[in-house]
mmCIF file of N, CA and C in Angstrom:
data_model
loop_
_atom_site.group_PDB
_atom_site.id
_atom_site.type_symbol
_atom_site.label_atom_id
_atom_site.label_comp_id
_atom_site.label_asym_id
_atom_site.label_seq_id
_atom_site.Cartn_x
_atom_site.Cartn_y
_atom_site.Cartn_z
ATOM 1 N N MET A 1 0.709 -0.907 -0.111
ATOM 2 C CA MET A 1 0.237 0.353 -0.145
ATOM 3 C C MET A 1 1.724 1.622 -0.129
ATOM 4 N N ASN A 2 2.235 1.551 1.162
ATOM 5 C CA ASN A 2 2.533 1.963 0.500
ATOM 6 C C ASN A 2 3.325 3.068 -0.383
ATOM 7 N N THR A 3 3.960 2.064 -1.648
ATOM 8 C CA THR A 3 4.473 2.282 -2.427
ATOM 9 C C THR A 3 2.908 3.609 -4.042
ATOM 10 N N GLN A 4 1.877 2.068 -3.676
ATOM 11 C CA GLN A 4 0.675 2.885 -4.130
ATOM 12 C C GLN A 4 -0.105 4.720 -3.520
ATOM 13 N N PHE A 5 0.324 4.450 -2.412
ATOM 14 C CA PHE A 5 0.048 5.803 -2.504
ATOM 15 C C PHE A 5 1.357 7.083 -2.240
ATOM 16 N N GLN A 6 3.339 6.957 -2.274
ATOM 17 C CA GLN A 6 3.132 7.553 -2.843
ATOM 18 C C GLN A 6 3.236 7.664 -4.074
ATOM 19 N N LYS A 7 3.210 6.767 -5.341
ATOM 20 C CA LYS A 7 2.963 6.674 -6.375
ATOM 21 C C LYS A 7 1.371 7.988 -7.063
ATOM 22 N N GLN A 8 0.432 8.255 -5.381
ATOM 23 C CA GLN A 8 -0.532 9.104 -5.980
ATOM 24 C C GLN A 8 0.060 10.539 -6.352
ATOM 25 N N PRO A 9 -0.795 10.886 -7.774
ATOM 26 C CA PRO A 9 -0.389 12.217 -7.218
ATOM 27 C C PRO A 9 -0.448 13.668 -6.082
ATOM 28 N N ASP A 10 -0.416 14.223 -6.210
ATOM 29 C CA ASP A 10 0.754 15.167 -4.794
ATOM 30 C C ASP A 10 -0.557 15.666 -4.573
ATOM 31 N N TYR A 11 -1.436 16.742 -5.357
ATOM 32 C CA TYR A 11 -2.878 16.515 -4.889
ATOM 33 C C TYR A 11 -3.791 15.932 -3.993
ATOM 34 N N LYS A 12 -3.615 13.827 -4.708
ATOM 35 C CA LYS A 12 -4.276 12.856 -3.830
ATOM 36 C C LYS A 12 -3.509 13.039 -2.522
ATOM 37 N N GLN A 13 -2.520 12.692 -2.859
ATOM 38 C CA GLN A 13 -1.609 12.861 -1.259
ATOM 39 C C GLN A 13 -1.674 13.303 -0.257
ATOM 40 N N GLN A 14 -1.959 14.455 -0.851
ATOM 41 C CA GLN A 14 -1.976 15.740 0.170
ATOM 42 C C GLN A 14 -3.783 15.693 0.898
ATOM 43 N N GLN A 15 -4.878 15.242 1.041
ATOM 44 C CA GLN A 15 -6.063 15.399 0.344
ATOM 45 C C GLN A 15 -6.032 13.607 1.358
ATOM 46 N N GLY A 16 -5.152 12.603 0.908
ATOM 47 C CA GLY A 16 -5.610 11.801 2.132
ATOM 48 C C GLY A 16 -4.953 12.011 3.092
ATOM 49 N N VAL A 17 -3.144 12.521 3.294
ATOM 50 C CA VAL A 17 -2.758 13.079 4.272
ATOM 51 C C VAL A 17 -3.981 13.881 5.602
ATOM 52 N N GLN A 18 -4.492 14.686 5.141
ATOM 53 C CA GLN A 18 -5.075 15.388 5.940
ATOM 54 C C GLN A 18 -6.755 15.012 5.553
ATOM 55 N N SER A 19 -6.721 13.571 5.147
ATOM 56 C CA SER A 19 -7.893 12.999 5.825
ATOM 57 C C SER A 19 -8.278 12.593 7.148
ATOM 58 N N PHE A 20 -6.838 11.996 7.939
ATOM 59 C CA PHE A 20 -6.214 11.897 8.974
ATOM 60 C C PHE A 20 -6.476 13.016 9.946
ATOM 61 N N TYR A 21 -6.496 14.773 9.751
ATOM 62 C CA TYR A 21 -6.692 15.685 10.643
ATOM 63 C C TYR A 21 -6.720 15.108 12.396
ATOM 64 N N GLU A 22 -8.747 15.312 11.206
ATOM 65 C CA GLU A 22 -9.763 14.986 12.648
ATOM 66 C C GLU A 22 -9.398 13.802 13.176
ATOM 67 N N PRO A 23 -9.466 12.853 13.155
ATOM 68 C CA PRO A 23 -9.698 11.906 14.022
ATOM 69 C C PRO A 23 -7.915 11.567 14.485
ATOM 70 N N THR A 24 -7.066 12.152 14.505
ATOM 71 C CA THR A 24 -6.149 12.684 14.675
ATOM 72 C C THR A 24 -5.657 12.793 16.135
ATOM 73 N N LEU A 25 -6.444 14.464 15.880
ATOM 74 C CA LEU A 25 -6.217 15.376 16.193
ATOM 75 C C LEU A 25 -7.759 14.596 18.428
ATOM 76 N N GLN A 26 -9.030 14.248 17.937
ATOM 77 C CA GLN A 26 -9.413 13.429 18.260
ATOM 78 C C GLN A 26 -8.905 12.826 19.324
ATOM 79 N N LEU A 27 -7.784 10.487 18.154
ATOM 80 C CA LEU A 27 -6.805 10.498 19.145
ATOM 81 C C LEU A 27 -5.549 11.210 19.961
ATOM 82 N N LEU A 28 -5.207 12.730 19.621
ATOM 83 C CA LEU A 28 -3.986 12.869 20.373
ATOM 84 C C LEU A 28 -4.707 13.561 21.777
ATOM 85 N N ASN A 29 -5.838 14.187 22.031
ATOM 86 C CA ASN A 29 -6.954 15.019 22.960
ATOM 87 C C ASN A 29 -7.613 13.353 23.861
ATOM 88 N N GLU A 30 -6.740 12.773 23.263
ATOM 89 C CA GLU A 30 -7.892 11.428 24.626
ATOM 90 C C GLU A 30 -6.749 10.287 25.114
ATOM 91 N N VAL A 31 -5.406 10.608 23.845
ATOM 92 C CA VAL A 31 -3.445 10.423 24.933
ATOM 93 C C VAL A 31 -3.414 11.193 26.086
ATOM 94 N N LEU A 32 -3.853 12.936 25.476
ATOM 95 C CA LEU A 32 -2.870 13.341 26.468
ATOM 96 C C LEU A 32 -3.575 13.881 27.768
ATOM 97 N N ALA A 33 -5.414 13.114 27.823
ATOM 98 C CA ALA A 33 -5.094 14.035 28.813
ATOM 99 C C ALA A 33 -5.065 11.773 29.630
ATOM 100 N N VAL A 34 -5.335 10.782 29.136
ATOM 101 C CA VAL A 34 -4.506 9.757 30.120
ATOM 102 C C VAL A 34 -3.631 10.575 30.336
ATOM 103 N N LYS A 35 -2.918 11.241 30.162
ATOM 104 C CA LYS A 35 -0.667 11.745 30.900
ATOM 105 C C LYS A 35 -1.365 12.146 31.542
ATOM 106 N N LYS A 36 -1.775 13.694 31.600
ATOM 107 C CA LYS A 36 -2.793 14.310 32.682
ATOM 108 C C LYS A 36 -2.971 13.973 33.451
ATOM 109 N N GLU A 37 -4.127 12.528 32.868
ATOM 110 C CA GLU A 37 -4.469 12.179 34.322
ATOM 111 C C GLU A 37 -3.051 11.604 35.482
ATOM 112 N N ASN A 38 -2.289 10.463 34.745
ATOM 113 C CA ASN A 38 -1.437 9.923 34.561
ATOM 114 C C ASN A 38 -0.249 10.878 36.369
ATOM 115 N N LEU A 39 -0.175 12.516 35.954
ATOM 116 C CA LEU A 39 1.073 12.945 36.009
ATOM 117 C C LEU A 39 -0.394 13.607 37.476
ATOM 118 N N LYS A 40 -1.385 13.431 37.215
ATOM 119 C CA LYS A 40 -2.650 14.327 38.656
ATOM 120 C C LYS A 40 -2.095 13.683 39.851
ATOM 121 N N ARG A 41 -2.198 12.256 39.079
ATOM 122 C CA ARG A 41 -2.088 10.899 39.824
ATOM 123 C C ARG A 41 -1.198 10.823 40.783
ATOM 124 N N ARG A 42 0.108 11.309 40.373
ATOM 125 C CA ARG A 42 1.256 10.938 40.412
ATOM 126 C C ARG A 42 1.834 12.485 41.338
ATOM 127 N N GLY A 43 0.663 14.053 41.253
ATOM 128 C CA GLY A 43 1.308 14.717 41.475
ATOM 129 C C GLY A 43 1.589 15.118 41.030
ATOM 130 N N TYR A 44 1.787 16.111 40.370
ATOM 131 C CA TYR A 44 3.297 16.499 39.229
ATOM 132 C C TYR A 44 1.778 17.445 38.117
ATOM 133 N N ASN A 45 2.390 18.216 38.223
ATOM 134 C CA ASN A 45 2.127 19.661 36.833
ATOM 135 C C ASN A 45 1.070 19.145 35.929
ATOM 136 N N GLN A 46 0.627 18.995 35.184
ATOM 137 C CA GLN A 46 -0.429 18.607 34.357
ATOM 138 C C GLN A 46 -0.145 19.027 33.126
ATOM 139 N N ASP A 47 -0.077 20.180 33.290
ATOM 140 C CA ASP A 47 0.430 21.064 31.755
ATOM 141 C C ASP A 47 2.010 20.620 31.405
ATOM 142 N N ASN A 48 2.257 19.772 32.070
ATOM 143 C CA ASN A 48 3.551 19.280 31.362
ATOM 144 C C ASN A 48 3.584 17.838 30.996
ATOM 145 N N ALA A 49 2.240 17.627 30.419
ATOM 146 C CA ALA A 49 1.807 16.636 29.619
ATOM 147 C C ALA A 49 2.048 17.046 28.079
ATOM 148 N N ALA A 50 2.438 15.551 27.316
ATOM 149 C CA ALA A 50 2.574 15.448 26.058
ATOM 150 C C ALA A 50 3.077 14.148 25.959
ATOM 151 N N VAL A 51 2.558 14.105 24.261
ATOM 152 C CA VAL A 51 2.279 12.561 23.832
ATOM 153 C C VAL A 51 3.944 12.800 22.640
ATOM 154 N N THR A 52 4.136 11.726 22.642
ATOM 155 C CA THR A 52 5.512 11.573 21.554
ATOM 156 C C THR A 52 5.640 10.809 20.266
ATOM 157 N N LYS A 53 5.694 11.911 19.550
ATOM 158 C CA LYS A 53 5.693 11.587 17.379
ATOM 159 C C LYS A 53 5.210 10.321 17.726
ATOM 160 N N GLU A 54 6.374 9.290 17.936
ATOM 161 C CA GLU A 54 6.303 7.807 17.978
ATOM 162 C C GLU A 54 4.708 7.198 18.100
ATOM 163 N N GLU A 55 5.018 7.330 19.578
ATOM 164 C CA GLU A 55 3.808 5.970 20.155
ATOM 165 C C GLU A 55 2.184 7.484 19.965
ATOM 166 N N LEU A 56 2.063 8.132 19.085
ATOM 167 C CA LEU A 56 1.244 9.055 18.680
ATOM 168 C C LEU A 56 0.550 7.969 17.576
ATOM 169 N N ALA A 57 2.334 8.289 16.659
ATOM 170 C CA ALA A 57 1.985 7.439 15.250
ATOM 171 C C ALA A 57 1.756 6.108 15.434
ATOM 172 N N GLN A 58 2.264 4.892 15.908
ATOM 173 C CA GLN A 58 1.429 4.075 16.622
ATOM 174 C C GLN A 58 0.758 3.699 16.839
ATOM 175 N N ARG A 59 -0.313 4.068 17.453
ATOM 176 C CA ARG A 59 -1.371 4.385 17.716
ATOM 177 C C ARG A 59 -2.597 4.341 16.947
ATOM 178 N N MET A 60 -1.681 4.855 15.548
ATOM 179 C CA MET A 60 -3.007 5.676 14.770
ATOM 180 C C MET A 60 -2.641 4.571 13.652
ATOM 181 N N ALA A 61 -1.464 3.815 14.002
ATOM 182 C CA ALA A 61 -1.238 2.798 12.802
ATOM 183 C C ALA A 61 -2.345 1.641 13.589
ATOM 184 N N TYR A 62 -2.276 1.842 14.664
ATOM 185 C CA TYR A 62 -3.652 0.539 15.394
ATOM 186 C C TYR A 62 -5.010 1.250 14.943
ATOM 187 N N ARG A 63 -5.227 2.376 15.510
ATOM 188 C CA ARG A 63 -6.409 2.765 15.591
ATOM 189 C C ARG A 63 -6.705 2.526 14.167
ATOM 190 N N PHE A 64 -7.021 3.399 13.032
ATOM 191 C CA PHE A 64 -6.807 3.653 12.075
ATOM 192 C C PHE A 64 -6.499 2.792 11.185
ATOM 193 N N ARG A 65 -5.500 1.273 11.364
ATOM 194 C CA ARG A 65 -5.450 0.599 10.666
ATOM 195 C C ARG A 65 -4.934 1.311 8.645
ATOM 196 N N ILE A 66 -3.914 1.977 9.245
ATOM 197 C CA ILE A 66 -2.929 2.660 8.247
ATOM 198 C C ILE A 66 -1.981 2.315 8.784
ATOM 199 N N THR A 67 -0.890 2.179 7.540
ATOM 200 C CA THR A 67 0.701 1.989 8.448
ATOM 201 C C THR A 67 1.914 2.955 8.476
ATOM 202 N N ILE A 68 3.235 3.008 9.300
ATOM 203 C CA ILE A 68 2.876 3.463 10.422
ATOM 204 C C ILE A 68 3.666 4.940 9.710
ATOM 205 N N TRP A 69 4.356 4.707 8.417
ATOM 206 C CA TRP A 69 4.490 5.830 7.380
ATOM 207 C C TRP A 69 4.049 6.519 6.880
ATOM 208 N N LEU A 70 2.641 6.496 6.805
ATOM 209 C CA LEU A 70 1.672 7.033 6.703
ATOM 210 C C LEU A 70 0.650 8.033 8.006
ATOM 211 N N ALA A 71 1.115 7.567 9.172
ATOM 212 C CA ALA A 71 0.752 8.434 10.258
ATOM 213 C C ALA A 71 2.023 9.606 10.656
ATOM 214 N N GLN A 72 3.170 9.180 9.993
ATOM 215 C CA GLN A 72 4.554 9.571 10.607
ATOM 216 C C GLN A 72 3.762 11.506 9.822
ATOM 217 N N GLN A 73 3.174 10.382 8.124
ATOM 218 C CA GLN A 73 3.226 12.078 7.426
ATOM 219 C C GLN A 73 2.417 12.665 7.988
ATOM 220 N N VAL A 74 1.035 12.239 8.993
ATOM 221 C CA VAL A 74 0.046 12.317 8.783
ATOM 222 C C VAL A 74 0.287 13.557 10.330
ATOM 223 N N ILE A 75 1.688 13.437 10.974
ATOM 224 C CA ILE A 75 1.333 14.345 12.233
ATOM 225 C C ILE A 75 2.625 15.028 11.704
ATOM 226 N N LEU A 76 3.989 15.114 10.000
ATOM 227 C CA LEU A 76 4.005 16.138 9.969
ATOM 228 C C LEU A 76 3.283 16.624 9.385
ATOM 229 N N SER A 77 2.288 16.701 8.561
ATOM 230 C CA SER A 77 1.967 17.382 8.297
ATOM 231 C C SER A 77 0.854 18.201 8.825
ATOM 232 N N LEU A 78 0.563 18.270 10.190
ATOM 233 C CA LEU A 78 -0.447 19.196 11.314
ATOM 234 C C LEU A 78 0.379 19.351 11.556
ATOM 235 N N ILE A 79 2.016 18.948 11.900
ATOM 236 C CA ILE A 79 2.593 20.649 12.103
ATOM 237 C C ILE A 79 3.129 21.274 11.400
ATOM 238 N N LYS A 80 3.371 21.081 10.412
ATOM 239 C CA LYS A 80 4.206 22.301 8.930
ATOM 240 C C LYS A 80 2.108 22.738 9.127
ATOM 241 N N ALA A 81 1.352 22.616 8.938
ATOM 242 C CA ALA A 81 -0.458 23.006 9.412
ATOM 243 C C ALA A 81 -0.115 23.512 10.149
ATOM 244 N N ASP A 82 0.037 24.457 11.063
ATOM 245 C CA ASP A 82 0.224 24.959 12.980
ATOM 246 C C ASP A 82 -1.043 23.897 13.687
ATOM 247 N N GLN A 83 -1.341 22.835 13.596
ATOM 248 C CA GLN A 83 -2.755 22.493 14.610
ATOM 249 C C GLN A 83 -1.648 22.007 15.477
ATOM 250 N N VAL A 84 -0.576 21.236 15.899
ATOM 251 C CA VAL A 84 -0.714 21.178 16.564
ATOM 252 C C VAL A 84 0.703 21.911 17.553
ATOM 253 N N VAL A 85 1.528 21.709 18.699
ATOM 254 C CA VAL A 85 2.815 22.761 19.069
ATOM 255 C C VAL A 85 3.426 20.935 19.075
ATOM 256 N N THR A 86 4.859 21.545 19.152
ATOM 257 C CA THR A 86 5.786 20.354 19.066
ATOM 258 C C THR A 86 6.837 20.388 20.095
ATOM 259 N N PHE A 87 7.572 19.687 20.122
ATOM 260 C CA PHE A 87 8.773 20.212 21.238
ATOM 261 C C PHE A 87 9.697 18.887 21.028
ATOM 262 N N GLY A 88 10.938 18.990 20.263
ATOM 263 C CA GLY A 88 11.629 18.163 20.969
ATOM 264 C C GLY A 88 10.978 16.672 19.808
ATOM 265 N N GLY A 89 10.656 15.587 20.671
ATOM 266 C CA GLY A 89 9.647 14.551 19.850
ATOM 267 C C GLY A 89 8.321 14.317 20.219
ATOM 268 N N TYR A 90 7.957 15.322 20.849
ATOM 269 C CA TYR A 90 6.020 15.289 21.353
ATOM 270 C C TYR A 90 6.359 16.162 20.697
ATOM 271 N N VAL A 91 4.751 16.480 21.027
ATOM 272 C CA VAL A 91 3.676 16.895 20.337
ATOM 273 C C VAL A 91 2.408 17.163 21.414
ATOM 274 N N LYS A 92 1.889 18.130 21.087
ATOM 275 C CA LYS A 92 0.549 18.578 22.631
ATOM 276 C C LYS A 92 0.114 18.910 21.103
ATOM 277 N N PRO A 93 -1.804 19.308 21.697
ATOM 278 C CA PRO A 93 -2.906 19.501 20.653
ATOM 279 C C PRO A 93 -2.538 21.362 21.334
ATOM 280 N N LYS A 94 -2.436 22.867 20.297
ATOM 281 C CA LYS A 94 -2.907 23.623 20.554
ATOM 282 C C LYS A 94 -3.820 24.129 21.420
ATOM 283 N N GLU A 95 -3.676 25.326 22.146
ATOM 284 C CA GLU A 95 -4.168 25.168 23.478
ATOM 285 C C GLU A 95 -6.226 25.401 23.405
ATOM 286 N N SER A 96 -5.880 25.907 21.902
ATOM 287 C CA SER A 96 -7.583 26.307 20.972
ATOM 288 C C SER A 96 -8.504 24.666 20.649
ATOM 289 N N GLU A 97 -7.377 23.715 20.900
ATOM 290 C CA GLU A 97 -8.015 22.578 20.173
ATOM 291 C C GLU A 97 -8.126 21.645 21.699
ATOM 292 N N VAL A 98 -7.245 21.725 22.617
ATOM 293 C CA VAL A 98 -7.594 21.223 24.257
ATOM 294 C C VAL A 98 -9.430 21.075 24.072
ATOM 295 N N ASN A 99 -9.582 22.258 24.202
ATOM 296 C CA ASN A 99 -11.196 22.309 24.551
ATOM 297 C C ASN A 99 -12.101 22.774 23.601
ATOM 298 N N PRO A 100 -12.229 21.591 22.350
ATOM 299 C CA PRO A 100 -13.429 22.366 21.898
ATOM 300 C C PRO A 100 -14.063 22.481 22.524
#
């Protein structure tokens, strides 16, 4: 499937990647809520919660039944579209995206 997806015209590939934006942001919010709960239980600041790009890609691949390569492309596209905040190997939804 990777080769088929990579050989698509640019606009089709971009549409395919962007079609995962909304479900990915929902998944990111779900994972972030679990991370915040873990920090709260241990008595740490919940604002420090973040999700690694790799963990998000693996969860996307499992939930959406896509390849890791496509999941990483979606994450990179979200970063370029300024939909998420990134620092190092971690991502976080923008503040306006946390409480829709």
